[in-house]
Tab-separated table of C-alpha atoms and ligand atoms in Angstrom:
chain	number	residue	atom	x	y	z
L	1	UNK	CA	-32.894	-94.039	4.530
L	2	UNK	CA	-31.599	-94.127	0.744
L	3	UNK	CA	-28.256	-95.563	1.032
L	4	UNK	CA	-27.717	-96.138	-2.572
L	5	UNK	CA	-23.904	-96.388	-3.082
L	6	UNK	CA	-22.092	-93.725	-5.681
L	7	UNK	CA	-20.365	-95.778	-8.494
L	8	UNK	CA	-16.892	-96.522	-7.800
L	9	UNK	CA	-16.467	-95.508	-3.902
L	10	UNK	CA	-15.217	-98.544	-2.576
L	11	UNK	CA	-14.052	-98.213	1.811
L	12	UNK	CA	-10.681	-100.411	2.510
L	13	UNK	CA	-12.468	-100.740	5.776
L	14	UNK	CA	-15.642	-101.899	6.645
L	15	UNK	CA	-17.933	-98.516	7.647
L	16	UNK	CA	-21.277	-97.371	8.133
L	17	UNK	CA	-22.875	-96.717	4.708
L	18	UNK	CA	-23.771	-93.370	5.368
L	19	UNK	CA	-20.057	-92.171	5.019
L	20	UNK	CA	-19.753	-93.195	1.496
L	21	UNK	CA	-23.150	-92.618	0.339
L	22	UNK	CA	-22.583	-88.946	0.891
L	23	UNK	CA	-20.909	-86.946	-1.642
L	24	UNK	CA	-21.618	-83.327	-3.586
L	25	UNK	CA	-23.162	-83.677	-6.771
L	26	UNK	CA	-23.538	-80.212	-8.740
L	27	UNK	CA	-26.447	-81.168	-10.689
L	28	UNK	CA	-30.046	-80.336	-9.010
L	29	UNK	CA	-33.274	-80.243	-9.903
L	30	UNK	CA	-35.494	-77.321	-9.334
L	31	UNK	CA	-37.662	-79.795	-6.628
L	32	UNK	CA	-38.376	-76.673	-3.765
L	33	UNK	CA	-37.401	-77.709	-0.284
L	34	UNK	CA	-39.865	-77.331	1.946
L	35	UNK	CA	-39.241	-75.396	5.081
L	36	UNK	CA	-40.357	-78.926	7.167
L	37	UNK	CA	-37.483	-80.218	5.738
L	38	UNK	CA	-35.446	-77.172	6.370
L	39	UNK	CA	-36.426	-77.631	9.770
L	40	UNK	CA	-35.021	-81.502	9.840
L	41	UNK	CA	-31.809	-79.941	8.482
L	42	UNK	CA	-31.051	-77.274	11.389
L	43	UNK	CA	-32.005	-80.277	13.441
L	44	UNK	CA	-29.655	-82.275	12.683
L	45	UNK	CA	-26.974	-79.469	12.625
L	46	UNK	CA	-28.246	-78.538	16.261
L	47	UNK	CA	-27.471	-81.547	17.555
L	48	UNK	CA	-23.679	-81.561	16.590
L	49	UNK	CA	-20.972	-81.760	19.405
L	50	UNK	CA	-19.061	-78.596	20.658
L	51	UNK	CA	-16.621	-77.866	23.143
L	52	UNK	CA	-18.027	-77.131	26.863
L	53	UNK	CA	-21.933	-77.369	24.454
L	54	UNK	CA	-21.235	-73.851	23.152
L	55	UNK	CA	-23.309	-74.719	19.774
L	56	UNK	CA	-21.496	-71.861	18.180
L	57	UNK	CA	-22.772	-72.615	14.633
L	58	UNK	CA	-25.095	-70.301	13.131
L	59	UNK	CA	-26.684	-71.048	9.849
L	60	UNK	CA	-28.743	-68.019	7.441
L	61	UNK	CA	-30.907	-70.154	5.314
L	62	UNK	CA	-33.255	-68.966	2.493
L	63	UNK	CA	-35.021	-71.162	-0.163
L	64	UNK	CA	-34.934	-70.923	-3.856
L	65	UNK	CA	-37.551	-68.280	-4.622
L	66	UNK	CA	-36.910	-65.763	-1.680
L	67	UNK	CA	-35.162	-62.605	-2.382
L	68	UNK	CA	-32.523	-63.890	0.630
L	69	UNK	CA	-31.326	-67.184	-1.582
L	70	UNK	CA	-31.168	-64.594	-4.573
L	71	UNK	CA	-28.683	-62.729	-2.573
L	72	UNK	CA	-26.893	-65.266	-1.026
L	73	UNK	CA	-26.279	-67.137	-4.206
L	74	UNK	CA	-24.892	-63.584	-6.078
L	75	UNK	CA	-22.183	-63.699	-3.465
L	76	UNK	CA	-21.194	-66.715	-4.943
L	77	UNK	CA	-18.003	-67.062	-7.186
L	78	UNK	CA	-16.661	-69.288	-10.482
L	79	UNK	CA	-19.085	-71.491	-11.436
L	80	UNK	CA	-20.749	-72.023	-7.679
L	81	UNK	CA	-23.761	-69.458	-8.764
L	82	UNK	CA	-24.723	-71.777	-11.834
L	83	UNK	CA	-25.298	-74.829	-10.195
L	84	UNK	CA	-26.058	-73.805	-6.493
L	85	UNK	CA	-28.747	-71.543	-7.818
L	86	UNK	CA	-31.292	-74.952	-8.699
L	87	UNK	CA	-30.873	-75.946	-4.873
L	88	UNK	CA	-33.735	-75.881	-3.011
L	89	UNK	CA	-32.045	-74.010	-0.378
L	90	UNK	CA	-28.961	-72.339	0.722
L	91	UNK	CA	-27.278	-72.259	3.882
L	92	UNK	CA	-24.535	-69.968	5.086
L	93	UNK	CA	-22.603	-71.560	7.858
L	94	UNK	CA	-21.557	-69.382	10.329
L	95	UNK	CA	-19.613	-69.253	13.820
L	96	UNK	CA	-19.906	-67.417	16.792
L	97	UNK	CA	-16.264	-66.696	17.777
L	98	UNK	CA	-16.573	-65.552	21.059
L	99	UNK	CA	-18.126	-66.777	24.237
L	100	UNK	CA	-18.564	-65.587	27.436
L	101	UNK	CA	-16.581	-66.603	30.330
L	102	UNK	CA	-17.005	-66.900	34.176
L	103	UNK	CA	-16.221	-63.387	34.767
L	104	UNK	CA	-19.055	-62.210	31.935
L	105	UNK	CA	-16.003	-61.294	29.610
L	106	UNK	CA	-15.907	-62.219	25.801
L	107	UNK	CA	-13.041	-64.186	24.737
L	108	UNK	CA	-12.011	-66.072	22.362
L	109	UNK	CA	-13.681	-69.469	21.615
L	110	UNK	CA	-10.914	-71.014	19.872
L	111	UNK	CA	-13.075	-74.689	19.349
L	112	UNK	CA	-15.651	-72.697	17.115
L	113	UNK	CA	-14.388	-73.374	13.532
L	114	UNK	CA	-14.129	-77.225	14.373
L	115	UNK	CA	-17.484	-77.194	15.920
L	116	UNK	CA	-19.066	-75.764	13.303
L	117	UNK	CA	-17.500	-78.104	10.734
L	118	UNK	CA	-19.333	-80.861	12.867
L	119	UNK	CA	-22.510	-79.213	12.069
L	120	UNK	CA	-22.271	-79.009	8.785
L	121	UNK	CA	-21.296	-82.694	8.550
L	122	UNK	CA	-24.708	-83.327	10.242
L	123	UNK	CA	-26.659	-81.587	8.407
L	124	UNK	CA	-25.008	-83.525	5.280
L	125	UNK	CA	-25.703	-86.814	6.473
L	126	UNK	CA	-29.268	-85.801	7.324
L	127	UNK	CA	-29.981	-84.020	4.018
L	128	UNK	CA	-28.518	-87.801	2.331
L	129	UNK	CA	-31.027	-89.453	4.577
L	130	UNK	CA	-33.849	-87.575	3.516
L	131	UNK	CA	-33.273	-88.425	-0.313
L	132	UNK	CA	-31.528	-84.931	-0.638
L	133	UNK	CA	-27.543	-83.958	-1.381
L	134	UNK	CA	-25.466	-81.330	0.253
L	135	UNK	CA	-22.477	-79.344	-1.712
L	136	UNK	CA	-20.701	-77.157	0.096
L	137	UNK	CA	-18.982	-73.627	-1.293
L	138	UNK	CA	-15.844	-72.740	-0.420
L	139	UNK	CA	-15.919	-70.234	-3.104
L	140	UNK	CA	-17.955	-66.682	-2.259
L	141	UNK	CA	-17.017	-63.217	-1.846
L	142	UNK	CA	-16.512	-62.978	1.534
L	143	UNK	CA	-17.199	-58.974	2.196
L	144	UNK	CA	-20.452	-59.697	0.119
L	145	UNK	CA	-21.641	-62.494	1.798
L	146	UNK	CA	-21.386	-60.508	5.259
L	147	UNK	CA	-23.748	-58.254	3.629
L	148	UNK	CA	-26.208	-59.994	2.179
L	149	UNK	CA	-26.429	-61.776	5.451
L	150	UNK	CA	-26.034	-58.769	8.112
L	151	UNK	CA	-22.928	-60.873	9.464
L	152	UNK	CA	-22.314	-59.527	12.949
L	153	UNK	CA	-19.191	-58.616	14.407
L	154	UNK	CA	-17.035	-61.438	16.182
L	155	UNK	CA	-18.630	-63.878	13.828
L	156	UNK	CA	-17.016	-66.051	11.086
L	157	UNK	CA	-18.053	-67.168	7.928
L	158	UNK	CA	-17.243	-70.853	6.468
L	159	UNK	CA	-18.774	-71.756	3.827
L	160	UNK	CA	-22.640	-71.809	1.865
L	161	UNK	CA	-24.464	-74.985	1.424
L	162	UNK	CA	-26.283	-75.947	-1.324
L	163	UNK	CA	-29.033	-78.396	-0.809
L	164	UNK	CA	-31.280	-80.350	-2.697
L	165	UNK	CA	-32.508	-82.693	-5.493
L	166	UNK	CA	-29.952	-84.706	-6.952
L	167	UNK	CA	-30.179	-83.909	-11.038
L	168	UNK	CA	-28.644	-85.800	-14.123
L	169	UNK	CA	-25.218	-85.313	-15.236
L	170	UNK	CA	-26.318	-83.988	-18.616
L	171	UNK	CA	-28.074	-80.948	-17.321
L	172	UNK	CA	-24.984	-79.629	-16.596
L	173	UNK	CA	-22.903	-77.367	-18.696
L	174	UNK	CA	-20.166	-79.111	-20.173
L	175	UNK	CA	-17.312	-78.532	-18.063
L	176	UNK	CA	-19.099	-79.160	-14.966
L	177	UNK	CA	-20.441	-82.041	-16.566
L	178	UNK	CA	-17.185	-84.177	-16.788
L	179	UNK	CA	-16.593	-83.643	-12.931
L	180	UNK	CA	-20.002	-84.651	-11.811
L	181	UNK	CA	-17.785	-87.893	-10.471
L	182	UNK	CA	-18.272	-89.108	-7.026
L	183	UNK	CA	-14.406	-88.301	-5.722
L	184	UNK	CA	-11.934	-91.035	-4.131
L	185	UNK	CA	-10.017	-90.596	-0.887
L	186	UNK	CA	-6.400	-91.437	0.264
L	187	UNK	CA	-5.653	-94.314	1.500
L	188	UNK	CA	-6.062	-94.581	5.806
L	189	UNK	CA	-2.659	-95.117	5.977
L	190	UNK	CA	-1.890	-91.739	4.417
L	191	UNK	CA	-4.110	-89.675	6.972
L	192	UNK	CA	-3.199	-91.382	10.427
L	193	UNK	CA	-0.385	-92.638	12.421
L	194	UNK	CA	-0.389	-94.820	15.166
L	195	UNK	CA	1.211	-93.531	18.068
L	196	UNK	CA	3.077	-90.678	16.735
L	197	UNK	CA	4.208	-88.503	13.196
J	201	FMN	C1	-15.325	-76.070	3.067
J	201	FMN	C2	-15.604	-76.617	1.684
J	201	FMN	C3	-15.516	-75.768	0.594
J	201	FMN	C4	-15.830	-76.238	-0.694
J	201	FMN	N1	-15.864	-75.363	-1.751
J	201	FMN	C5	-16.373	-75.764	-2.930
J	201	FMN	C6	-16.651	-74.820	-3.950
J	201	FMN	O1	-16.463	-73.607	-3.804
J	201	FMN	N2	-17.157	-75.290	-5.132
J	201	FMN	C7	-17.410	-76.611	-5.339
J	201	FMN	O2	-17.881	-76.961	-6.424
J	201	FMN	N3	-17.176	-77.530	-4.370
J	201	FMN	C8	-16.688	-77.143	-3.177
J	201	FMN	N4	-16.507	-78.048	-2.154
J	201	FMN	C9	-16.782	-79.478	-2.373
J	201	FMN	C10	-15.504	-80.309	-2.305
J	201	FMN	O3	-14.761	-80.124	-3.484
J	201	FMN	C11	-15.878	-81.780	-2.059
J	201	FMN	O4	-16.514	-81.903	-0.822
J	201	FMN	C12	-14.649	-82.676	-2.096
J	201	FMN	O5	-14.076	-82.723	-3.377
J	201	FMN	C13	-14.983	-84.101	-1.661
J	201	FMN	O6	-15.987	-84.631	-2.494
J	201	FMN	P1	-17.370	-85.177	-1.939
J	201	FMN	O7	-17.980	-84.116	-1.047
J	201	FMN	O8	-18.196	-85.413	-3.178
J	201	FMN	O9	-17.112	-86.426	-1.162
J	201	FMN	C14	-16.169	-77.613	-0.876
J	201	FMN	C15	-16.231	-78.461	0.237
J	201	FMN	C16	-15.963	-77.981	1.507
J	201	FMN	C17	-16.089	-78.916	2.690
Protein backbone atom coordinates (compact mmCIF):
# COMPACT_ATOMS: atom_id res chain seq x y z
CA UNK A 1 0.00 0.00 0.00
CA UNK A 2 1.61 3.52 -1.01
CA UNK A 3 1.16 5.55 1.99
CA UNK A 4 3.34 8.34 0.96
CA UNK A 5 2.26 11.40 3.05
CA UNK A 6 0.99 14.80 1.06
CA UNK A 7 3.34 17.72 2.07
CA UNK A 8 2.11 19.65 4.88
CA UNK A 9 -0.94 17.39 6.31
CA UNK A 10 0.07 17.02 9.68
CA UNK A 11 -3.04 14.87 12.22
CA UNK A 12 -3.17 16.55 15.95
CA UNK A 13 -3.99 12.98 16.71
CA UNK A 14 -2.34 9.97 16.09
CA UNK A 15 -4.44 8.04 13.01
CA UNK A 16 -4.20 5.45 10.57
CA UNK A 17 -2.17 6.74 7.58
CA UNK A 18 -4.62 6.04 5.15
CA UNK A 19 -6.81 9.08 6.30
CA UNK A 20 -4.26 11.60 5.47
CA UNK A 21 -2.68 10.03 2.60
CA UNK A 22 -5.91 10.49 0.73
CA UNK A 23 -6.67 13.67 -0.87
CA UNK A 24 -7.98 14.93 -4.62
CA UNK A 25 -5.36 15.97 -6.79
CA UNK A 26 -6.67 17.46 -10.26
CA UNK A 27 -3.74 16.61 -12.21
CA UNK A 28 -3.81 12.97 -14.01
CA UNK A 29 -2.09 11.29 -16.34
CA UNK A 30 -3.65 9.65 -19.29
CA UNK A 31 -2.44 5.94 -17.57
CA UNK A 32 -6.01 3.83 -18.70
CA UNK A 33 -7.54 2.02 -15.78
CA UNK A 34 -8.05 -1.24 -16.37
CA UNK A 35 -11.43 -2.72 -15.81
CA UNK A 36 -9.53 -5.37 -13.09
CA UNK A 37 -8.96 -2.48 -11.27
CA UNK A 38 -12.36 -1.10 -11.85
CA UNK A 39 -13.49 -4.19 -10.47
CA UNK A 40 -11.25 -3.69 -7.05
CA UNK A 41 -12.95 -0.27 -6.91
CA UNK A 42 -16.80 -1.41 -6.88
CA UNK A 43 -15.33 -3.86 -4.43
CA UNK A 44 -14.40 -1.89 -2.12
CA UNK A 45 -17.51 0.40 -2.49
CA UNK A 46 -19.66 -2.90 -2.10
CA UNK A 47 -18.47 -3.59 0.97
CA UNK A 48 -19.46 -0.21 2.68
CA UNK A 49 -21.95 -0.24 5.70
CA UNK A 50 -25.72 0.65 5.27
CA UNK A 51 -28.60 0.77 7.36
CA UNK A 52 -30.61 -2.70 7.85
CA UNK A 53 -27.54 -3.87 4.63
CA UNK A 54 -29.69 -2.06 2.05
CA UNK A 55 -26.38 -1.33 -0.16
CA UNK A 56 -28.33 1.40 -1.80
CA UNK A 57 -25.33 2.84 -3.72
CA UNK A 58 -25.27 2.48 -7.31
CA UNK A 59 -22.29 3.51 -9.29
CA UNK A 60 -22.37 4.05 -13.63
CA UNK A 61 -18.77 3.71 -14.46
CA UNK A 62 -17.15 4.11 -17.94
CA UNK A 63 -13.38 4.41 -18.75
CA UNK A 64 -11.57 7.04 -20.62
CA UNK A 65 -12.04 6.01 -24.25
CA UNK A 66 -15.75 4.74 -24.16
CA UNK A 67 -18.39 6.85 -25.61
CA UNK A 68 -20.16 6.52 -21.81
CA UNK A 69 -17.01 8.51 -19.98
CA UNK A 70 -17.34 10.98 -23.05
CA UNK A 71 -20.81 11.61 -21.93
CA UNK A 72 -20.51 11.53 -18.47
CA UNK A 73 -17.65 13.93 -18.39
CA UNK A 74 -19.79 16.63 -20.87
CA UNK A 75 -22.23 16.76 -18.00
CA UNK A 76 -19.60 18.13 -16.13
CA UNK A 77 -19.41 21.92 -15.15
CA UNK A 78 -16.52 24.88 -14.48
CA UNK A 79 -13.40 23.54 -14.84
CA UNK A 80 -14.39 19.70 -13.64
CA UNK A 81 -14.47 18.60 -17.59
CA UNK A 82 -10.70 19.74 -18.05
CA UNK A 83 -9.12 17.84 -15.55
CA UNK A 84 -11.59 14.87 -14.90
CA UNK A 85 -11.44 14.13 -18.58
CA UNK A 86 -7.43 12.51 -18.17
CA UNK A 87 -8.96 10.06 -15.44
CA UNK A 88 -8.87 6.73 -16.22
CA UNK A 89 -12.37 6.36 -15.25
CA UNK A 90 -15.44 8.01 -14.09
CA UNK A 91 -17.90 7.05 -11.67
CA UNK A 92 -21.35 8.46 -11.06
CA UNK A 93 -22.47 7.75 -7.57
CA UNK A 94 -25.84 7.05 -7.25
CA UNK A 95 -28.63 6.06 -4.56
CA UNK A 96 -31.48 4.02 -4.53
CA UNK A 97 -34.02 6.04 -2.47
CA UNK A 98 -36.52 3.70 -1.84
CA UNK A 99 -36.73 0.26 -0.38
CA UNK A 100 -39.18 -2.12 0.10
CA UNK A 101 -40.81 -2.81 3.29
CA UNK A 102 -42.53 -5.79 5.09
CA UNK A 103 -45.74 -5.22 3.47
CA UNK A 104 -43.92 -5.16 -0.29
CA UNK A 105 -44.55 -1.27 -0.27
CA UNK A 106 -41.83 1.31 -1.42
CA UNK A 107 -40.96 3.86 1.02
CA UNK A 108 -38.69 6.01 1.73
CA UNK A 109 -35.12 4.92 2.69
CA UNK A 110 -34.15 7.92 4.47
CA UNK A 111 -30.29 6.30 5.44
CA UNK A 112 -29.49 6.22 1.58
CA UNK A 113 -27.55 9.51 1.03
CA UNK A 114 -25.28 8.66 4.16
CA UNK A 115 -24.80 5.20 2.97
CA UNK A 116 -23.78 6.04 -0.14
CA UNK A 117 -21.29 8.65 1.09
CA UNK A 118 -19.70 5.54 2.90
CA UNK A 119 -19.19 4.01 -0.39
CA UNK A 120 -17.64 6.46 -1.96
CA UNK A 121 -15.20 6.89 0.95
CA UNK A 122 -14.29 3.20 0.24
CA UNK A 123 -13.77 3.27 -2.92
CA UNK A 124 -11.31 6.38 -2.18
CA UNK A 125 -9.26 4.67 0.20
CA UNK A 126 -9.04 1.65 -2.10
CA UNK A 127 -8.25 3.63 -5.28
CA UNK A 128 -5.14 5.39 -2.73
CA UNK A 129 -4.15 1.85 -1.98
CA UNK A 130 -3.81 0.78 -5.35
CA UNK A 131 -1.32 3.72 -6.28
CA UNK A 132 -4.42 5.61 -7.78
CA UNK A 133 -6.33 9.09 -6.52
CA UNK A 134 -9.99 9.77 -6.31
CA UNK A 135 -11.58 13.50 -6.87
CA UNK A 136 -14.89 13.78 -6.46
CA UNK A 137 -17.41 16.39 -8.50
CA UNK A 138 -19.81 18.14 -6.89
CA UNK A 139 -20.15 20.23 -9.89
CA UNK A 140 -22.40 18.61 -13.02
CA UNK A 141 -25.55 19.41 -14.61
CA UNK A 142 -27.77 17.47 -12.86
CA UNK A 143 -30.80 17.00 -15.61
CA UNK A 144 -27.82 16.01 -17.98
CA UNK A 145 -26.21 13.68 -15.98
CA UNK A 146 -29.66 11.71 -15.51
CA UNK A 147 -29.47 11.41 -19.14
CA UNK A 148 -26.41 10.44 -20.07
CA UNK A 149 -26.80 7.82 -17.44
CA UNK A 150 -30.62 6.63 -17.95
CA UNK A 151 -31.06 7.67 -14.13
CA UNK A 152 -34.20 5.88 -13.01
CA UNK A 153 -36.93 7.22 -11.15
CA UNK A 154 -36.69 7.21 -7.18
CA UNK A 155 -32.97 7.40 -7.59
CA UNK A 156 -30.53 10.18 -6.53
CA UNK A 157 -27.57 11.48 -7.88
CA UNK A 158 -24.39 12.62 -5.65
CA UNK A 159 -21.67 13.24 -7.19
CA UNK A 160 -19.00 11.81 -10.29
CA UNK A 161 -15.69 10.43 -9.42
CA UNK A 162 -12.75 10.90 -11.13
CA UNK A 163 -10.13 8.29 -10.81
CA UNK A 164 -6.75 7.75 -11.69
CA UNK A 165 -3.01 8.51 -12.16
CA UNK A 166 -1.77 11.11 -10.05
CA UNK A 167 -0.03 13.85 -12.67
CA UNK A 168 2.43 16.85 -12.01
CA UNK A 169 1.30 20.12 -10.91
CA UNK A 170 2.61 21.82 -14.04
CA UNK A 171 0.38 20.03 -16.45
CA UNK A 172 -2.23 21.90 -15.23
CA UNK A 173 -3.58 25.10 -16.56
CA UNK A 174 -2.60 27.87 -14.54
CA UNK A 175 -5.32 28.53 -12.29
CA UNK A 176 -5.83 25.05 -11.41
CA UNK A 177 -2.30 24.85 -11.01
CA UNK A 178 -1.93 27.08 -7.84
CA UNK A 179 -4.66 24.92 -6.01
CA UNK A 180 -3.16 21.58 -6.75
CA UNK A 181 -2.41 21.87 -2.67
CA UNK A 182 -3.20 19.00 -0.49
CA UNK A 183 -6.06 20.97 1.79
CA UNK A 184 -5.92 21.33 5.79
CA UNK A 185 -8.79 20.52 8.14
CA UNK A 186 -10.26 22.22 11.31
CA UNK A 187 -9.12 21.56 14.25
CA UNK A 188 -11.11 18.28 16.26
CA UNK A 189 -12.18 20.53 18.64
CA UNK A 190 -14.12 22.56 16.07
CA UNK A 191 -16.14 19.46 14.65
CA UNK A 192 -17.14 17.53 17.96
CA UNK A 193 -18.44 18.03 21.36
CA UNK A 194 -18.34 15.88 24.13
CA UNK A 195 -21.51 15.18 25.56
CA UNK A 196 -23.63 17.77 24.08
CA UNK A 197 -23.75 21.27 21.58
C1 LIG B 1 -19.48 15.72 -2.70
C2 LIG B 1 -18.21 16.41 -3.16
C3 LIG B 1 -18.27 17.32 -4.20
C4 LIG B 1 -17.09 17.92 -4.68
N1 LIG B 1 -17.14 18.73 -5.79
C5 LIG B 1 -16.00 19.13 -6.37
C6 LIG B 1 -16.03 19.74 -7.65
O1 LIG B 1 -17.07 19.92 -8.28
N2 LIG B 1 -14.83 20.14 -8.19
C7 LIG B 1 -13.65 19.94 -7.55
O2 LIG B 1 -12.61 20.31 -8.10
N3 LIG B 1 -13.59 19.33 -6.34
C8 LIG B 1 -14.73 18.91 -5.75
N4 LIG B 1 -14.69 18.23 -4.55
C9 LIG B 1 -13.41 18.01 -3.86
C10 LIG B 1 -13.36 18.78 -2.54
O3 LIG B 1 -13.15 20.15 -2.80
C11 LIG B 1 -12.26 18.17 -1.65
O4 LIG B 1 -12.59 16.85 -1.34
C12 LIG B 1 -12.08 18.97 -0.37
O5 LIG B 1 -11.57 20.26 -0.62
C13 LIG B 1 -11.13 18.26 0.60
O6 LIG B 1 -9.88 18.06 -0.02
P1 LIG B 1 -9.23 16.62 -0.17
O7 LIG B 1 -10.25 15.69 -0.80
O8 LIG B 1 -8.05 16.85 -1.08
O9 LIG B 1 -8.84 16.12 1.18
C14 LIG B 1 -15.85 17.64 -4.04
C15 LIG B 1 -15.81 16.73 -2.97
C16 LIG B 1 -16.96 16.11 -2.53
C17 LIG B 1 -16.87 15.09 -1.41
Amino acid sequence: MSLDQPVGRHPDHPVAPQFTARWSPRSFTERAVSEAEVMSLLEAARWAPSASNHQPWRLVWARRGEDAFAAIRDTLTGNNPVWAGKAGVLFAVVSKDTVTNRDGKEVANRTAGFDSGSAWMSLALQAKSMGLFAHAMGGFDKDKLAAAIALPEDHTLHCVVAVGEQGPAEALPDDLRAREIPSQRKPVEEISRHGRF
